PDB file of C-alpha atoms in Angstrom:
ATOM      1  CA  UNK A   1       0.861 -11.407  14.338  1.00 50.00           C
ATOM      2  CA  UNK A   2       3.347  -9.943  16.875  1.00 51.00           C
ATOM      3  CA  UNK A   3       5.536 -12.963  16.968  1.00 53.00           C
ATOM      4  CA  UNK A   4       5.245 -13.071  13.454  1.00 49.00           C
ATOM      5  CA  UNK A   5       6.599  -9.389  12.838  1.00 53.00           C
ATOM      6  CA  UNK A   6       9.019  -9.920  15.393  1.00 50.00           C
ATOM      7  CA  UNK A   7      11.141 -12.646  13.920  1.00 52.00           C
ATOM      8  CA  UNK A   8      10.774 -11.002  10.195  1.00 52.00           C
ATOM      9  CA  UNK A   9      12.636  -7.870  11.690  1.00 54.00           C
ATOM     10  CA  UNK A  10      14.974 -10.079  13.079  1.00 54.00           C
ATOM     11  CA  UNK A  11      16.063 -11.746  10.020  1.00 51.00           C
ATOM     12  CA  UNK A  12      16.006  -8.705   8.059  1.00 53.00           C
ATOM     13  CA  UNK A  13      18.292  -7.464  10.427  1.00 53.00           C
ATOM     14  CA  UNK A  14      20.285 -10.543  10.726  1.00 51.00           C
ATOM     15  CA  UNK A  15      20.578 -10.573   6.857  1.00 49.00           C
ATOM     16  CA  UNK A  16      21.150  -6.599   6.699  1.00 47.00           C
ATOM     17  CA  UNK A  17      24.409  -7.334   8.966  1.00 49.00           C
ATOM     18  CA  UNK A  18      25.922 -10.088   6.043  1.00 50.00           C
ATOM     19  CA  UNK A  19      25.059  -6.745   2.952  1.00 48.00           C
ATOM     20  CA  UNK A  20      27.897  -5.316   1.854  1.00 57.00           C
ATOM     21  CA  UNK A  21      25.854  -2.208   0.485  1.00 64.00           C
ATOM     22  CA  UNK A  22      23.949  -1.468   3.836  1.00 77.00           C
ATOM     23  CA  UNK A  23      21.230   0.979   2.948  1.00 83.00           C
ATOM     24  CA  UNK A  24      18.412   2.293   5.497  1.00 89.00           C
ATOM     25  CA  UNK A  25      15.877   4.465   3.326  1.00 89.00           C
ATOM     26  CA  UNK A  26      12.921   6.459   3.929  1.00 94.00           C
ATOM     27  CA  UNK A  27      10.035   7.663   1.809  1.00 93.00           C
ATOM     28  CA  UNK A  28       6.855   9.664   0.934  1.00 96.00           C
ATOM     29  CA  UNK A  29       4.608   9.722  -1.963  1.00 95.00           C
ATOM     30  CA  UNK A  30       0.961   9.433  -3.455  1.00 94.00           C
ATOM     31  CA  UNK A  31      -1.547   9.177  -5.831  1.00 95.00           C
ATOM     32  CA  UNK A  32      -4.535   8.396  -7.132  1.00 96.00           C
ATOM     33  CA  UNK A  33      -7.067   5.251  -5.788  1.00 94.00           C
ATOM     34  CA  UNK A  34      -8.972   3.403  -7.706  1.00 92.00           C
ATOM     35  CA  UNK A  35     -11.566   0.871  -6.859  1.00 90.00           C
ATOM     36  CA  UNK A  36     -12.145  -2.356  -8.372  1.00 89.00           C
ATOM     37  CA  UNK A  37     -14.746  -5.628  -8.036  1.00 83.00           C
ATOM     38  CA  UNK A  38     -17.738  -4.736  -5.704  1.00 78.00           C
ATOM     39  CA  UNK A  39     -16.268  -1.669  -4.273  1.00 75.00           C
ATOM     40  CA  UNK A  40     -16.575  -0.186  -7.163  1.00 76.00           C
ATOM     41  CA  UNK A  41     -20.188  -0.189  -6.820  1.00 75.00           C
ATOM     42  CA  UNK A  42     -20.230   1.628  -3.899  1.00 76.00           C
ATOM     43  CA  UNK A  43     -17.272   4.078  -4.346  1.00 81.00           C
ATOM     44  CA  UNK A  44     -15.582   6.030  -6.649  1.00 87.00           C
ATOM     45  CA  UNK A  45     -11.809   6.868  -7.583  1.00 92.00           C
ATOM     46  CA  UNK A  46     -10.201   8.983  -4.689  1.00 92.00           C
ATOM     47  CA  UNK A  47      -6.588   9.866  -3.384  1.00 95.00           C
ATOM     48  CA  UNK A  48      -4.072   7.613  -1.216  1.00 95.00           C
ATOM     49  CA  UNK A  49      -0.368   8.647   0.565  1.00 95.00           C
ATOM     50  CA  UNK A  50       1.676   6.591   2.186  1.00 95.00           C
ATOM     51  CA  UNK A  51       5.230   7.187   4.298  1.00 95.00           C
ATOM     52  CA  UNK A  52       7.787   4.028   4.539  1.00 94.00           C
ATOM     53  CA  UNK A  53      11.008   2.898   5.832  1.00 92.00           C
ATOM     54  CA  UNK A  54      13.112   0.189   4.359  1.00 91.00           C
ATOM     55  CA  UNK A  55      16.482  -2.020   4.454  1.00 90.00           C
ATOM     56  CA  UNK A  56      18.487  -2.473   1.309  1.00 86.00           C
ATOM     57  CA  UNK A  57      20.144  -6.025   1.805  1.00 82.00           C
ATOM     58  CA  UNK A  58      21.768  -5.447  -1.747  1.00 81.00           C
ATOM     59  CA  UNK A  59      21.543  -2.898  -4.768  1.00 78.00           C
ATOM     60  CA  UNK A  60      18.298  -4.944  -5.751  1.00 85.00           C
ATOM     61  CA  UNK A  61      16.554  -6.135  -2.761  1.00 88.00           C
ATOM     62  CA  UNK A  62      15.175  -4.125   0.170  1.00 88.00           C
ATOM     63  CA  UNK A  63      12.339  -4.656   2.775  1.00 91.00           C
ATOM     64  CA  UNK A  64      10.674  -2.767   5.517  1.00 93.00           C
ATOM     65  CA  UNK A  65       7.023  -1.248   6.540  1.00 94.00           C
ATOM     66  CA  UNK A  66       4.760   1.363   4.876  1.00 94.00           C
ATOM     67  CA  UNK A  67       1.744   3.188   6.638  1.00 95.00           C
ATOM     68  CA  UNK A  68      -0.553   4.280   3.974  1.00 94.00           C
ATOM     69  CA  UNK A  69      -4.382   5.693   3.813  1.00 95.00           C
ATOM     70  CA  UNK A  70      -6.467   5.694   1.675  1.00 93.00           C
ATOM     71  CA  UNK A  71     -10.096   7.411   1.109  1.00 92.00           C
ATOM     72  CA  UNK A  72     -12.803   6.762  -1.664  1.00 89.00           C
ATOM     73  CA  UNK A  73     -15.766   8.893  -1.718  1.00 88.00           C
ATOM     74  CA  UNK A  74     -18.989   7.379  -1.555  1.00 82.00           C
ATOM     75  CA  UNK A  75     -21.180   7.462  -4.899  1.00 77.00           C
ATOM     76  CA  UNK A  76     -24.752   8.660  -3.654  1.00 70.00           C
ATOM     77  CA  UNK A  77     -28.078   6.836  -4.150  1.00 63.00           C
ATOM     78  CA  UNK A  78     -30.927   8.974  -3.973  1.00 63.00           C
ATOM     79  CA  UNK A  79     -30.470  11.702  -1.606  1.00 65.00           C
ATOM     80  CA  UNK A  80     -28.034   9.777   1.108  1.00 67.00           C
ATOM     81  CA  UNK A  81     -25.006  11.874   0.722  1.00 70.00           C
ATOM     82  CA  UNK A  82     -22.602   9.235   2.772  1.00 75.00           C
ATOM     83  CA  UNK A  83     -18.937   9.667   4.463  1.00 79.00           C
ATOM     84  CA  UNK A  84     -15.778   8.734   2.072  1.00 83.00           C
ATOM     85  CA  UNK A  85     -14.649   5.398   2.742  1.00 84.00           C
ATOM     86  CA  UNK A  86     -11.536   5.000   4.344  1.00 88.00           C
ATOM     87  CA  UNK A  87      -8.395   2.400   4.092  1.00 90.00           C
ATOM     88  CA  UNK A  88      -5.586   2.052   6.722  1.00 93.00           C
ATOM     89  CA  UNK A  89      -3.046   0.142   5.998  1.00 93.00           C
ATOM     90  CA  UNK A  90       0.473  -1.217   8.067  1.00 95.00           C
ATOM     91  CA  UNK A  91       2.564  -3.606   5.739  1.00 93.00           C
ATOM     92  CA  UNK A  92       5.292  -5.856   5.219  1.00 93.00           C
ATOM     93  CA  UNK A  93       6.853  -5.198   1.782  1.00 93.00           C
ATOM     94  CA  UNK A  94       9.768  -6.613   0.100  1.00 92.00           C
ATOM     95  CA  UNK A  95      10.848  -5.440  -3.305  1.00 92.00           C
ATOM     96  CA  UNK A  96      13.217  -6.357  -5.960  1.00 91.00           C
ATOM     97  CA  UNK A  97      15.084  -4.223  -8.269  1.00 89.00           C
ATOM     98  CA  UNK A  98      16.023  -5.074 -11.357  1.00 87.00           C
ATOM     99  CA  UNK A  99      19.583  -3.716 -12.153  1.00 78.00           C
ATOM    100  CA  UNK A 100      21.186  -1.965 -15.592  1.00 69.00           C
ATOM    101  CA  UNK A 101      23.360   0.339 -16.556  1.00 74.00           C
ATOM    102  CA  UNK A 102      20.370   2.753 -17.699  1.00 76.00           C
ATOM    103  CA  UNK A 103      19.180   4.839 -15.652  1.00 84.00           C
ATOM    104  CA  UNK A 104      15.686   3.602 -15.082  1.00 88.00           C
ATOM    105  CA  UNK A 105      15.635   0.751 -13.355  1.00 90.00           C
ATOM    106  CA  UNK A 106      11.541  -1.331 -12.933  1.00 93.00           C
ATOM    107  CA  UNK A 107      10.961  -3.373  -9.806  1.00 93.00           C
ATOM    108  CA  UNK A 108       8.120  -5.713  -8.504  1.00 94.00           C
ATOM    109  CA  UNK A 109       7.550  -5.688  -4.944  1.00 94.00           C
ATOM    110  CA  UNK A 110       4.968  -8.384  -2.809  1.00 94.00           C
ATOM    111  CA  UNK A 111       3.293  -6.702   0.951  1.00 94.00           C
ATOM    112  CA  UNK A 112       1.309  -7.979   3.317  1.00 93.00           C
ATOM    113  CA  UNK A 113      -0.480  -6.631   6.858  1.00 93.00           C
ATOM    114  CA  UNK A 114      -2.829  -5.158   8.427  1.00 93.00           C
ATOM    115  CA  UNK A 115      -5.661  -3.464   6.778  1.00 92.00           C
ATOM    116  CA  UNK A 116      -8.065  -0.776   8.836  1.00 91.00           C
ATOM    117  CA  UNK A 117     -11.114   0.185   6.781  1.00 87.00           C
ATOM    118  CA  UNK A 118     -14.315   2.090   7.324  1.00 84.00           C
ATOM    119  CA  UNK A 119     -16.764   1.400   4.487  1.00 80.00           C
ATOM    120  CA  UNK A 120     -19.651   3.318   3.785  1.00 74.00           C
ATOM    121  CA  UNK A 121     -22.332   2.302   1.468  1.00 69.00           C
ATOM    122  CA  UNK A 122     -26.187   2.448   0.240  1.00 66.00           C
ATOM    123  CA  UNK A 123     -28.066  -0.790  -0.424  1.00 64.00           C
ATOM    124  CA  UNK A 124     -31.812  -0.613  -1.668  1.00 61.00           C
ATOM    125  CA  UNK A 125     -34.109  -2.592   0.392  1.00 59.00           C
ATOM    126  CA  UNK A 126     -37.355  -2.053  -0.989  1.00 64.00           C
ATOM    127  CA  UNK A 127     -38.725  -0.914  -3.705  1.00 65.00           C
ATOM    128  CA  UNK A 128     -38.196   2.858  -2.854  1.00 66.00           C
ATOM    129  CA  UNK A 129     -36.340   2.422   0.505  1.00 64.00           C
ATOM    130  CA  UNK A 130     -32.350   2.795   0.648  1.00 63.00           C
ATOM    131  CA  UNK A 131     -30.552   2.694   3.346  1.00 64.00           C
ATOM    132  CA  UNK A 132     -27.113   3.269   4.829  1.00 67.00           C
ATOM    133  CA  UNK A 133     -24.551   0.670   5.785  1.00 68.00           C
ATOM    134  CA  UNK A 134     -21.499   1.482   7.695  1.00 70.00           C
ATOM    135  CA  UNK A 135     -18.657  -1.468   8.002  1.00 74.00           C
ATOM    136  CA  UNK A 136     -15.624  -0.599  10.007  1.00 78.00           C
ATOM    137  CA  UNK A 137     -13.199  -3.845  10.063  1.00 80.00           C
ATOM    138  CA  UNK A 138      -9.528  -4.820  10.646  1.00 84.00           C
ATOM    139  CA  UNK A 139      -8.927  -7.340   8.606  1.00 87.00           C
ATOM    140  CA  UNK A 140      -5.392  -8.910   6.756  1.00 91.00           C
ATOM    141  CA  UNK A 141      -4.527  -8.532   3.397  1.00 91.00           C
ATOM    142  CA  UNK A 142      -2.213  -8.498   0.582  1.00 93.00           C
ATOM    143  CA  UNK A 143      -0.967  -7.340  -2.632  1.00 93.00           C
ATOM    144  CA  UNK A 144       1.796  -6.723  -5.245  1.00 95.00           C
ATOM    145  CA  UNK A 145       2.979  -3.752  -7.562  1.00 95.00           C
ATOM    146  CA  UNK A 146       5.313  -2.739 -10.067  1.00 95.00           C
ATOM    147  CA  UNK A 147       6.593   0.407 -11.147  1.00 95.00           C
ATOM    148  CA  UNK A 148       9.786   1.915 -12.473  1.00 94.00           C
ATOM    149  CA  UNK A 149      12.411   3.881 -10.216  1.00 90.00           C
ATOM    150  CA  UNK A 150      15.074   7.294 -11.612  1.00 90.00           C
ATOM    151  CA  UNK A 151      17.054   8.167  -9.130  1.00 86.00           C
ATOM    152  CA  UNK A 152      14.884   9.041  -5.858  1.00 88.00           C
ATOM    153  CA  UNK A 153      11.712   9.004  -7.825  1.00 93.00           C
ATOM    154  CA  UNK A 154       9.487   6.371  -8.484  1.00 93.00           C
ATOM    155  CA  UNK A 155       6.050   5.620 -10.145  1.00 96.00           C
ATOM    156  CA  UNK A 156       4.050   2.875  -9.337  1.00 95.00           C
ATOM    157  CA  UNK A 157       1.060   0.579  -9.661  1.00 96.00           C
ATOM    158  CA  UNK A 158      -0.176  -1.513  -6.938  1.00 95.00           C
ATOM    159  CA  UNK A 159      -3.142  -4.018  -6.121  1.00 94.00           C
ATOM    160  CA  UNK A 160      -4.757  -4.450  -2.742  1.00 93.00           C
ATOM    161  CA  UNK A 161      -6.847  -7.042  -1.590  1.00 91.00           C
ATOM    162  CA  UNK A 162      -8.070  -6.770   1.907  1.00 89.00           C
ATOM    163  CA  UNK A 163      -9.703  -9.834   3.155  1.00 78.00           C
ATOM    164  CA  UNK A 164     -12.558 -10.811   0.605  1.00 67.00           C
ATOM    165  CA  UNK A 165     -14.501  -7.652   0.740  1.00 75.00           C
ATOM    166  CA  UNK A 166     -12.840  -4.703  -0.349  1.00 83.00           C
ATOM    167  CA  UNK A 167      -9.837  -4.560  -3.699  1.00 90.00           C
ATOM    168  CA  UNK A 168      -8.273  -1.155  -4.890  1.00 92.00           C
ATOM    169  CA  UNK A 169      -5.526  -0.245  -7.106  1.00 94.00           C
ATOM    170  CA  UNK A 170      -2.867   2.616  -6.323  1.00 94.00           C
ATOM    171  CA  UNK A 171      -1.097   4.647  -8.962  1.00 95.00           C
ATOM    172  CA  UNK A 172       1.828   6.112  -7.221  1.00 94.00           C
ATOM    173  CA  UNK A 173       4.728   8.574  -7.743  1.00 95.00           C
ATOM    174  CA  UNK A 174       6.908   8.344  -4.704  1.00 94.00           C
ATOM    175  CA  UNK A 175      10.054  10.037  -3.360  1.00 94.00           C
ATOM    176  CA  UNK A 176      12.963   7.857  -1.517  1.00 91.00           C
ATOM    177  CA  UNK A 177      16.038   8.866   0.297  1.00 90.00           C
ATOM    178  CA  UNK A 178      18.333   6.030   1.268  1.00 84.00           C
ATOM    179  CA  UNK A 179      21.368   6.901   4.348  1.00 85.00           C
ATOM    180  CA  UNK A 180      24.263   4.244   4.218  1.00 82.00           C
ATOM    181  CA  UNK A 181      24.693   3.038   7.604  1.00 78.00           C
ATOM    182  CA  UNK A 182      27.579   0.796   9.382  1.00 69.00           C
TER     183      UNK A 182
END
């Protein structure tokens, strides 16, 4: 996984030295987390923010990393009151922008990394027995979103899968700023 983030930020930065429009942006946002197939047993809708820094190669293409989190509260079986379940998450993300002359412009954007979670959940043995299961992994994953961009704001919706046990969806309003650089 080193190697493999090692060359991609070498040909982003091989690429970014052939764009006319050199652009290095940074940005900050969050929303609201929603879980979907199985979690969604096991957890209800909670919050998410992320920070990120990206490379415009050209007025509709730009790449670079975002560090986001993510927490879910646990939905509580019987008495067993359990910790929120918690998403890390260090990605790869390239996005493309689809370019007008309005001012709202939609994009689609692909990721892909590293995904720390901590689930917590109840699971019914018995009969009358429940008890508590705590999974903390690190695990690869993936996803895509879409959203529309104004300016330096953007809203977005995004969906997560992280390895084969745990999917969410992020709705997003973010805020960019982009520095042109030499």
């Amino acid at each position: 996984m080193k190697t493999l983030a090692l060359i991609v930020a070498i040909l982003m930065f091989c690429v970014a030295g052939n764009a006319q429009n050199r652009m290095l942006g940074f940005g900050f946002g969050g929303g609201i987390a929603i879980p979907t197939d199985d979690a969604a047993d096991y957890s209800k809708i909670g919050f998410d923010g992320f920070v990120n820094g990206m490379l415009s190669f050209s007025s509709s293409f730009n790449a670079g990393v975002i560090l986001g989190y993510a927490s879910f509260p646990s939905k509580m079986v019987d008495t067993l009151n359990l910790p929120n379940t918690v998403v890390r998450a260090f990605l790869l993300r390239g996005a493309y922008t689809f370019t007008s002359e309005q001012r709202i412009h939609p994009y689609i954007a692909a990721f892909g990394g590293l995904y720390h979670t901590k689930i917590n959940k109840c699971l019914t043995v018995t009969g009358n027995e429940v008890v508590s299961v705590n999974i903390t992994d690190s695990s690869y994953g993936y996803g895509v979103e879409a959203g529309v961009r104004r300016g330096h704001l953007s809203v977005g919706v995004a969906y997560h899968v992280v390895g084969f046990d745990f999917k969410y969806v992020l709705v997003n309003v973010g805020y960019s700023l982009f520095f042109k650089i030499r």
